[in-house]
Amino acid sequence: MAHDTTKLAVLIDADNARPAIVEGLLAEIAKYGTAHVKRIYGDWTKPDLNGWKEALLRHSIQPIQQFRYTVGKNATDSAMIIDAMDLLYAERFDGFCIVSSDSDFTRLASRIRESGRIVYGFGERKTPEPFRTACDKFIYTEVLAGSTAAEAEAAPKQRSAKELRGDSHLMNMLRHAIEAASDDTGWAGLGAIGSIINKQSPDFDSRNYGFAKLSGLIKGVGLFDTEERQIGNGKHIYVRPRVPKK
């Protein structure tokens, strides 16, 4: 399905997300489809959410009021889950974007996927693994472009070839994906490699290692050959393990 026709519902947990991520968040979501619904949930009578208000007006995000009836209980989660299920049953959306670092949305993500819809999760690195792996793809909000120097400073720095090679988890993922996607000549298409990695590890993102794209990360490792091929009207990158020079 073309990205420009993919209808997405964006649901944001204001208690577990920062307003500074909004521009980067919406730009990232635009890569996967069009946000037909943008809602954010929280108790807007509380001063700790004041930072969101300007962002909501600027980006046409609808605030949903949810009072905190009981101390220690997160009513926001319940409201988001109920709305998500209503939107799911309406069968108007191809996918959902759940913005939170809270593991309480794990079952929601699983339920949406069981219905054949795609789930994109967005949260901080502290997000528990069960929620991350319950999504089709999970993006750490730290990699989203910030608007301040402090946010840019906090973004992941590009790792050296030595650091990348020393990451056994990363190297195993790359090698296994390249092997699984390779043809009889040993070459594997970059798109197929990325698809295999994402299925194995929904929170994988080359930006976590300081590289804008997977191709840059693979080249940064320095252990793989890459080749650009003209296929039809587009250029495609192919990868294979580096062949030792004789």
PDB file of C-alpha atoms in Angstrom:
ATOM      1  CA  MET A   1       0.000   0.000   0.000  1.00  0.00           C
ATOM      2  CA  ALA A   2       1.380   3.404  -0.975  1.00  0.00           C
ATOM      3  CA  HIS A   3       2.352   5.583   1.967  1.00  0.00           C
ATOM      4  CA  ASP A   4       0.271   8.532   0.750  1.00  0.00           C
ATOM      5  CA  THR A   5      -2.904   6.411   0.889  1.00  0.00           C
ATOM      6  CA  THR A   6      -2.165   4.743   4.240  1.00  0.00           C
ATOM      7  CA  LYS A   7      -4.567   6.125   6.840  1.00  0.00           C
ATOM      8  CA  LEU A   8      -3.120   6.369  10.344  1.00  0.00           C
ATOM      9  CA  ALA A   9      -4.561   7.154  13.767  1.00  0.00           C
ATOM     10  CA  VAL A  10      -2.076   8.882  16.083  1.00  0.00           C
ATOM     11  CA  LEU A  11      -2.697   8.514  19.817  1.00  0.00           C
ATOM     12  CA  ILE A  12      -0.339  10.289  22.235  1.00  0.00           C
ATOM     13  CA  ASP A  13      -0.002   9.694  25.971  1.00  0.00           C
ATOM     14  CA  ALA A  14       0.784  13.190  27.255  1.00  0.00           C
ATOM     15  CA  ASP A  15       1.948  11.782  30.595  1.00  0.00           C
ATOM     16  CA  ASN A  16       4.675   9.758  28.874  1.00  0.00           C
ATOM     17  CA  ALA A  17       5.834  11.968  25.996  1.00  0.00           C
ATOM     18  CA  ARG A  18       7.509  15.369  25.694  1.00  0.00           C
ATOM     19  CA  PRO A  19       6.198  18.273  23.573  1.00  0.00           C
ATOM     20  CA  ALA A  20       9.700  18.826  22.172  1.00  0.00           C
ATOM     21  CA  ILE A  21       9.340  15.701  20.013  1.00  0.00           C
ATOM     22  CA  VAL A  22       6.173  16.779  18.166  1.00  0.00           C
ATOM     23  CA  GLU A  23       7.724  18.141  14.958  1.00  0.00           C
ATOM     24  CA  GLY A  24      10.096  15.204  14.589  1.00  0.00           C
ATOM     25  CA  LEU A  25       7.330  12.781  15.510  1.00  0.00           C
ATOM     26  CA  LEU A  26       4.899  14.025  12.860  1.00  0.00           C
ATOM     27  CA  ALA A  27       7.649  14.140  10.236  1.00  0.00           C
ATOM     28  CA  GLU A  28       8.492  10.507  11.043  1.00  0.00           C
ATOM     29  CA  ILE A  29       4.830   9.460  10.909  1.00  0.00           C
ATOM     30  CA  ALA A  30       4.515  11.092   7.470  1.00  0.00           C
ATOM     31  CA  LYS A  31       6.998   8.491   6.154  1.00  0.00           C
ATOM     32  CA  TYR A  32       4.479   5.743   6.878  1.00  0.00           C
ATOM     33  CA  GLY A  33       1.189   7.368   5.938  1.00  0.00           C
ATOM     34  CA  THR A  34      -1.219  10.239   6.569  1.00  0.00           C
ATOM     35  CA  ALA A  35      -2.399  11.020  10.093  1.00  0.00           C
ATOM     36  CA  HIS A  36      -6.185  11.277   9.718  1.00  0.00           C
ATOM     37  CA  VAL A  37      -6.675  11.368  13.485  1.00  0.00           C
ATOM     38  CA  LYS A  38      -4.293  13.065  15.946  1.00  0.00           C
ATOM     39  CA  ARG A  39      -5.332  12.876  19.593  1.00  0.00           C
ATOM     40  CA  ILE A  40      -3.440  13.437  22.823  1.00  0.00           C
ATOM     41  CA  TYR A  41      -4.667  12.277  26.229  1.00  0.00           C
ATOM     42  CA  GLY A  42      -4.060  13.784  29.644  1.00  0.00           C
ATOM     43  CA  ASP A  43      -5.487  15.843  32.492  1.00  0.00           C
ATOM     44  CA  TRP A  44      -5.289  19.306  30.949  1.00  0.00           C
ATOM     45  CA  THR A  45      -6.331  20.957  34.222  1.00  0.00           C
ATOM     46  CA  LYS A  46      -2.867  20.141  35.611  1.00  0.00           C
ATOM     47  CA  PRO A  47       0.003  22.626  35.087  1.00  0.00           C
ATOM     48  CA  ASP A  48       2.535  19.914  34.183  1.00  0.00           C
ATOM     49  CA  LEU A  49       0.964  19.610  30.704  1.00  0.00           C
ATOM     50  CA  ASN A  50       1.088  23.332  29.900  1.00  0.00           C
ATOM     51  CA  GLY A  51       4.113  22.800  27.660  1.00  0.00           C
ATOM     52  CA  TRP A  52       1.953  20.853  25.206  1.00  0.00           C
ATOM     53  CA  LYS A  53      -0.632  23.537  24.503  1.00  0.00           C
ATOM     54  CA  GLU A  54       1.250  25.571  21.892  1.00  0.00           C
ATOM     55  CA  ALA A  55       2.286  22.406  20.052  1.00  0.00           C
ATOM     56  CA  LEU A  56      -1.318  21.190  19.932  1.00  0.00           C
ATOM     57  CA  LEU A  57      -2.550  24.385  18.301  1.00  0.00           C
ATOM     58  CA  ARG A  58       0.324  24.509  15.822  1.00  0.00           C
ATOM     59  CA  HIS A  59      -0.112  20.910  14.668  1.00  0.00           C
ATOM     60  CA  SER A  60      -3.905  20.501  14.992  1.00  0.00           C
ATOM     61  CA  ILE A  61      -3.689  17.753  17.620  1.00  0.00           C
ATOM     62  CA  GLN A  62      -6.953  17.236  19.500  1.00  0.00           C
ATOM     63  CA  PRO A  63      -6.567  17.209  23.306  1.00  0.00           C
ATOM     64  CA  ILE A  64      -8.744  14.670  25.124  1.00  0.00           C
ATOM     65  CA  GLN A  65      -9.470  15.524  28.733  1.00  0.00           C
ATOM     66  CA  GLN A  66      -9.152  12.702  31.239  1.00  0.00           C
ATOM     67  CA  PHE A  67      -9.436  13.574  34.923  1.00  0.00           C
ATOM     68  CA  ARG A  68      -7.237  11.749  37.438  1.00  0.00           C
ATOM     69  CA  TYR A  69      -9.969  10.362  39.660  1.00  0.00           C
ATOM     70  CA  THR A  70      -7.603   8.353  41.850  1.00  0.00           C
ATOM     71  CA  VAL A  71      -4.028   9.127  42.848  1.00  0.00           C
ATOM     72  CA  GLY A  72      -1.603   6.561  41.458  1.00  0.00           C
ATOM     73  CA  LYS A  73      -4.020   5.275  38.807  1.00  0.00           C
ATOM     74  CA  ASN A  74      -3.401   6.229  35.171  1.00  0.00           C
ATOM     75  CA  ALA A  75      -6.818   7.052  33.728  1.00  0.00           C
ATOM     76  CA  THR A  76      -5.124   8.345  30.571  1.00  0.00           C
ATOM     77  CA  ASP A  77      -4.150   4.796  29.561  1.00  0.00           C
ATOM     78  CA  SER A  78      -7.729   3.560  29.843  1.00  0.00           C
ATOM     79  CA  ALA A  79      -9.104   6.444  27.780  1.00  0.00           C
ATOM     80  CA  MET A  80      -6.518   5.876  25.041  1.00  0.00           C
ATOM     81  CA  ILE A  81      -7.206   2.148  24.920  1.00  0.00           C
ATOM     82  CA  ILE A  82     -10.979   2.625  24.702  1.00  0.00           C
ATOM     83  CA  ASP A  83     -10.628   5.180  21.895  1.00  0.00           C
ATOM     84  CA  ALA A  84      -8.142   2.980  20.044  1.00  0.00           C
ATOM     85  CA  MET A  85     -10.554   0.050  20.083  1.00  0.00           C
ATOM     86  CA  ASP A  86     -13.422   2.281  18.883  1.00  0.00           C
ATOM     87  CA  LEU A  87     -11.249   3.490  15.988  1.00  0.00           C
ATOM     88  CA  LEU A  88     -10.176  -0.071  15.224  1.00  0.00           C
ATOM     89  CA  TYR A  89     -13.766  -1.313  15.035  1.00  0.00           C
ATOM     90  CA  ALA A  90     -14.677   1.597  12.758  1.00  0.00           C
ATOM     91  CA  GLU A  91     -12.351  -0.040  10.168  1.00  0.00           C
ATOM     92  CA  ARG A  92     -11.308   3.320   8.745  1.00  0.00           C
ATOM     93  CA  PHE A  93      -7.586   3.048   9.473  1.00  0.00           C
ATOM     94  CA  ASP A  94      -4.717   1.019   8.068  1.00  0.00           C
ATOM     95  CA  GLY A  95      -2.474   1.555  11.064  1.00  0.00           C
ATOM     96  CA  PHE A  96      -2.036   3.106  14.489  1.00  0.00           C
ATOM     97  CA  CYS A  97       0.758   5.192  15.998  1.00  0.00           C
ATOM     98  CA  ILE A  98       0.958   4.807  19.776  1.00  0.00           C
ATOM     99  CA  VAL A  99       3.173   7.414  21.420  1.00  0.00           C
ATOM    100  CA  SER A 100       4.130   6.405  24.954  1.00  0.00           C
ATOM    101  CA  SER A 101       6.920   4.839  26.987  1.00  0.00           C
ATOM    102  CA  ASP A 102       4.404   2.905  29.089  1.00  0.00           C
ATOM    103  CA  SER A 103       4.219  -0.891  28.967  1.00  0.00           C
ATOM    104  CA  ASP A 104       0.459  -0.710  29.682  1.00  0.00           C
ATOM    105  CA  PHE A 105      -0.102  -0.428  25.920  1.00  0.00           C
ATOM    106  CA  THR A 106       1.507  -3.796  25.163  1.00  0.00           C
ATOM    107  CA  ARG A 107      -1.766  -5.709  24.922  1.00  0.00           C
ATOM    108  CA  LEU A 108      -3.354  -2.909  22.868  1.00  0.00           C
ATOM    109  CA  ALA A 109      -0.554  -3.091  20.300  1.00  0.00           C
ATOM    110  CA  SER A 110      -0.892  -6.877  20.112  1.00  0.00           C
ATOM    111  CA  ARG A 111      -4.683  -6.672  19.721  1.00  0.00           C
ATOM    112  CA  ILE A 112      -4.453  -4.143  16.879  1.00  0.00           C
ATOM    113  CA  ARG A 113      -1.917  -6.313  15.057  1.00  0.00           C
ATOM    114  CA  GLU A 114      -4.166  -9.348  15.480  1.00  0.00           C
ATOM    115  CA  SER A 115      -6.770  -7.401  13.501  1.00  0.00           C
ATOM    116  CA  GLY A 116      -4.360  -7.030  10.590  1.00  0.00           C
ATOM    117  CA  ARG A 117      -3.496  -3.373  11.189  1.00  0.00           C
ATOM    118  CA  ILE A 118       0.083  -2.158  11.469  1.00  0.00           C
ATOM    119  CA  VAL A 119       1.288  -0.620  14.735  1.00  0.00           C
ATOM    120  CA  TYR A 120       4.055   1.983  15.008  1.00  0.00           C
ATOM    121  CA  GLY A 121       5.267   2.626  18.540  1.00  0.00           C
ATOM    122  CA  PHE A 122       7.135   5.744  19.647  1.00  0.00           C
ATOM    123  CA  GLY A 123       8.797   6.072  23.041  1.00  0.00           C
ATOM    124  CA  GLU A 124      11.965   6.776  24.956  1.00  0.00           C
ATOM    125  CA  ARG A 125      14.773   4.255  25.384  1.00  0.00           C
ATOM    126  CA  LYS A 126      13.403   3.397  28.817  1.00  0.00           C
ATOM    127  CA  THR A 127      10.298   1.863  27.172  1.00  0.00           C
ATOM    128  CA  PRO A 128       9.925  -1.747  28.406  1.00  0.00           C
ATOM    129  CA  GLU A 129      10.766  -4.445  25.872  1.00  0.00           C
ATOM    130  CA  PRO A 130       7.283  -6.079  25.848  1.00  0.00           C
ATOM    131  CA  PHE A 131       5.711  -2.926  24.389  1.00  0.00           C
ATOM    132  CA  ARG A 132       8.548  -2.411  21.897  1.00  0.00           C
ATOM    133  CA  THR A 133       8.313  -5.942  20.536  1.00  0.00           C
ATOM    134  CA  ALA A 134       4.501  -5.866  20.430  1.00  0.00           C
ATOM    135  CA  CYS A 135       4.715  -3.201  17.696  1.00  0.00           C
ATOM    136  CA  ASP A 136       5.477  -3.803  14.019  1.00  0.00           C
ATOM    137  CA  LYS A 137       8.052  -1.036  14.288  1.00  0.00           C
ATOM    138  CA  PHE A 138       9.214   0.915  17.314  1.00  0.00           C
ATOM    139  CA  ILE A 139      11.053   4.241  17.011  1.00  0.00           C
ATOM    140  CA  TYR A 140      12.961   5.780  19.897  1.00  0.00           C
ATOM    141  CA  THR A 141      11.984   9.412  20.295  1.00  0.00           C
ATOM    142  CA  GLU A 142      15.609  10.306  21.046  1.00  0.00           C
ATOM    143  CA  VAL A 143      16.438   9.896  17.339  1.00  0.00           C
ATOM    144  CA  LEU A 144      13.731  12.313  16.214  1.00  0.00           C
ATOM    145  CA  ALA A 145      15.125  15.678  15.209  1.00  0.00           C
ATOM    146  CA  GLY A 146      14.911  18.180  18.052  1.00  0.00           C
ATOM    147  CA  SER A 147      14.484  21.911  17.731  1.00  0.00           C
ATOM    148  CA  THR A 148      17.059  22.918  20.339  1.00  0.00           C
ATOM    149  CA  ALA A 149      20.799  22.551  20.680  1.00  0.00           C
ATOM    150  CA  ALA A 150      20.324  20.479  23.835  1.00  0.00           C
ATOM    151  CA  GLU A 151      18.120  17.972  22.006  1.00  0.00           C
ATOM    152  CA  ALA A 152      20.571  17.759  19.120  1.00  0.00           C
ATOM    153  CA  GLU A 153      23.346  17.112  21.632  1.00  0.00           C
ATOM    154  CA  ALA A 154      21.318  14.267  23.166  1.00  0.00           C
ATOM    155  CA  ALA A 155      20.828  12.527  19.810  1.00  0.00           C
ATOM    156  CA  PRO A 156      22.872   9.334  19.251  1.00  0.00           C
ATOM    157  CA  LYS A 157      26.389  10.012  17.971  1.00  0.00           C
ATOM    158  CA  GLN A 158      27.773   8.166  14.980  1.00  0.00           C
ATOM    159  CA  ARG A 159      29.674   5.095  16.089  1.00  0.00           C
ATOM    160  CA  SER A 160      33.063   4.176  14.689  1.00  0.00           C
ATOM    161  CA  ALA A 161      33.706   1.014  12.673  1.00  0.00           C
ATOM    162  CA  LYS A 162      35.438  -0.486  15.704  1.00  0.00           C
ATOM    163  CA  GLU A 163      32.440   0.224  17.943  1.00  0.00           C
ATOM    164  CA  LEU A 164      30.012  -1.203  15.400  1.00  0.00           C
ATOM    165  CA  ARG A 165      32.052  -4.384  14.922  1.00  0.00           C
ATOM    166  CA  GLY A 166      32.252  -4.799  18.682  1.00  0.00           C
ATOM    167  CA  ASP A 167      28.455  -4.850  18.951  1.00  0.00           C
ATOM    168  CA  SER A 168      27.804  -8.587  18.617  1.00  0.00           C
ATOM    169  CA  HIS A 169      24.010  -8.185  18.576  1.00  0.00           C
ATOM    170  CA  LEU A 170      24.180  -5.724  15.684  1.00  0.00           C
ATOM    171  CA  MET A 171      26.690  -7.764  13.719  1.00  0.00           C
ATOM    172  CA  ASN A 172      24.700 -10.982  14.113  1.00  0.00           C
ATOM    173  CA  MET A 173      21.532  -9.220  12.936  1.00  0.00           C
ATOM    174  CA  LEU A 174      23.262  -7.803   9.859  1.00  0.00           C
ATOM    175  CA  ARG A 175      25.001 -11.047   8.905  1.00  0.00           C
ATOM    176  CA  HIS A 176      21.887 -13.189   9.359  1.00  0.00           C
ATOM    177  CA  ALA A 177      19.681 -10.753   7.413  1.00  0.00           C
ATOM    178  CA  ILE A 178      22.160 -10.489   4.533  1.00  0.00           C
ATOM    179  CA  GLU A 179      22.492 -14.257   4.378  1.00  0.00           C
ATOM    180  CA  ALA A 180      18.714 -14.750   4.457  1.00  0.00           C
ATOM    181  CA  ALA A 181      18.103 -12.175   1.716  1.00  0.00           C
ATOM    182  CA  SER A 182      21.006 -13.134  -0.542  1.00  0.00           C
ATOM    183  CA  ASP A 183      20.686 -14.741  -3.975  1.00  0.00           C
ATOM    184  CA  ASP A 184      22.923 -17.433  -5.474  1.00  0.00           C
ATOM    185  CA  THR A 185      25.691 -14.890  -6.066  1.00  0.00           C
ATOM    186  CA  GLY A 186      25.730 -13.792  -2.417  1.00  0.00           C
ATOM    187  CA  TRP A 187      24.259 -10.343  -3.058  1.00  0.00           C
ATOM    188  CA  ALA A 188      21.222  -9.172  -1.051  1.00  0.00           C
ATOM    189  CA  GLY A 189      18.922  -6.215  -1.716  1.00  0.00           C
ATOM    190  CA  LEU A 190      19.042  -3.513   0.946  1.00  0.00           C
ATOM    191  CA  GLY A 191      15.248  -3.344   1.153  1.00  0.00           C
ATOM    192  CA  ALA A 192      14.968  -7.070   1.870  1.00  0.00           C
ATOM    193  CA  ILE A 193      17.724  -6.820   4.488  1.00  0.00           C
ATOM    194  CA  GLY A 194      15.908  -4.001   6.289  1.00  0.00           C
ATOM    195  CA  SER A 195      12.608  -5.893   6.185  1.00  0.00           C
ATOM    196  CA  ILE A 196      14.125  -9.020   7.737  1.00  0.00           C
ATOM    197  CA  ILE A 197      15.872  -7.035  10.477  1.00  0.00           C
ATOM    198  CA  ASN A 198      12.700  -5.132  11.324  1.00  0.00           C
ATOM    199  CA  LYS A 199      10.697  -8.344  11.689  1.00  0.00           C
ATOM    200  CA  GLN A 200      13.314  -9.755  14.055  1.00  0.00           C
ATOM    201  CA  SER A 201      13.839  -6.545  16.013  1.00  0.00           C
ATOM    202  CA  PRO A 202      11.020  -3.930  15.747  1.00  0.00           C
ATOM    203  CA  ASP A 203      13.087  -1.312  17.598  1.00  0.00           C
ATOM    204  CA  PHE A 204      16.046  -1.515  15.210  1.00  0.00           C
ATOM    205  CA  ASP A 205      16.872   1.859  13.667  1.00  0.00           C
ATOM    206  CA  SER A 206      20.134   2.872  12.012  1.00  0.00           C
ATOM    207  CA  ARG A 207      19.737   6.291  13.662  1.00  0.00           C
ATOM    208  CA  ASN A 208      20.306   4.626  17.031  1.00  0.00           C
ATOM    209  CA  TYR A 209      23.901   4.169  15.842  1.00  0.00           C
ATOM    210  CA  GLY A 210      24.207   7.689  14.436  1.00  0.00           C
ATOM    211  CA  PHE A 211      23.493   6.849  10.776  1.00  0.00           C
ATOM    212  CA  ALA A 212      20.581   8.393   8.891  1.00  0.00           C
ATOM    213  CA  LYS A 213      20.048   5.294   6.745  1.00  0.00           C
ATOM    214  CA  LEU A 214      20.709   1.555   6.876  1.00  0.00           C
ATOM    215  CA  SER A 215      23.035   1.844   3.870  1.00  0.00           C
ATOM    216  CA  GLY A 216      25.258   4.261   5.792  1.00  0.00           C
ATOM    217  CA  LEU A 217      25.362   1.949   8.797  1.00  0.00           C
ATOM    218  CA  ILE A 218      26.348  -1.043   6.662  1.00  0.00           C
ATOM    219  CA  LYS A 219      29.083   0.972   4.940  1.00  0.00           C
ATOM    220  CA  GLY A 220      30.213   2.247   8.340  1.00  0.00           C
ATOM    221  CA  VAL A 221      30.855  -1.291   9.561  1.00  0.00           C
ATOM    222  CA  GLY A 222      33.437  -1.719   6.799  1.00  0.00           C
ATOM    223  CA  LEU A 223      32.960  -5.485   6.442  1.00  0.00           C
ATOM    224  CA  PHE A 224      30.489  -5.509   3.557  1.00  0.00           C
ATOM    225  CA  ASP A 225      30.662  -4.679  -0.142  1.00  0.00           C
ATOM    226  CA  THR A 226      27.881  -2.501  -1.552  1.00  0.00           C
ATOM    227  CA  GLU A 227      26.801  -2.038  -5.143  1.00  0.00           C
ATOM    228  CA  GLU A 228      24.270   0.329  -6.678  1.00  0.00           C
ATOM    229  CA  ARG A 229      22.210  -1.088  -9.534  1.00  0.00           C
ATOM    230  CA  GLN A 230      19.824   0.598 -11.942  1.00  0.00           C
ATOM    231  CA  ILE A 231      16.593  -1.411 -11.983  1.00  0.00           C
ATOM    232  CA  GLY A 232      13.747   0.059 -13.997  1.00  0.00           C
ATOM    233  CA  ASN A 233      13.454   3.726 -13.155  1.00  0.00           C
ATOM    234  CA  GLY A 234      15.137   3.477  -9.769  1.00  0.00           C
ATOM    235  CA  LYS A 235      18.497   2.742  -8.191  1.00  0.00           C
ATOM    236  CA  HIS A 236      18.782  -0.086  -5.686  1.00  0.00           C
ATOM    237  CA  ILE A 237      21.596  -0.941  -3.294  1.00  0.00           C
ATOM    238  CA  TYR A 238      22.859  -4.501  -2.939  1.00  0.00           C
ATOM    239  CA  VAL A 239      25.086  -5.830  -0.171  1.00  0.00           C
ATOM    240  CA  ARG A 240      27.293  -8.875   0.391  1.00  0.00           C
ATOM    241  CA  PRO A 241      29.969  -9.894   2.898  1.00  0.00           C
ATOM    242  CA  ARG A 242      33.318  -8.468   1.793  1.00  0.00           C
ATOM    243  CA  VAL A 243      35.279 -10.914  -0.295  1.00  0.00           C
ATOM    244  CA  PRO A 244      38.912 -11.149   0.944  1.00  0.00           C
ATOM    245  CA  LYS A 245      41.428  -9.917  -1.623  1.00  0.00           C
ATOM    246  CA  LYS A 246      43.776 -12.574  -2.881  1.00  0.00           C
TER     247      LYS A 246
END
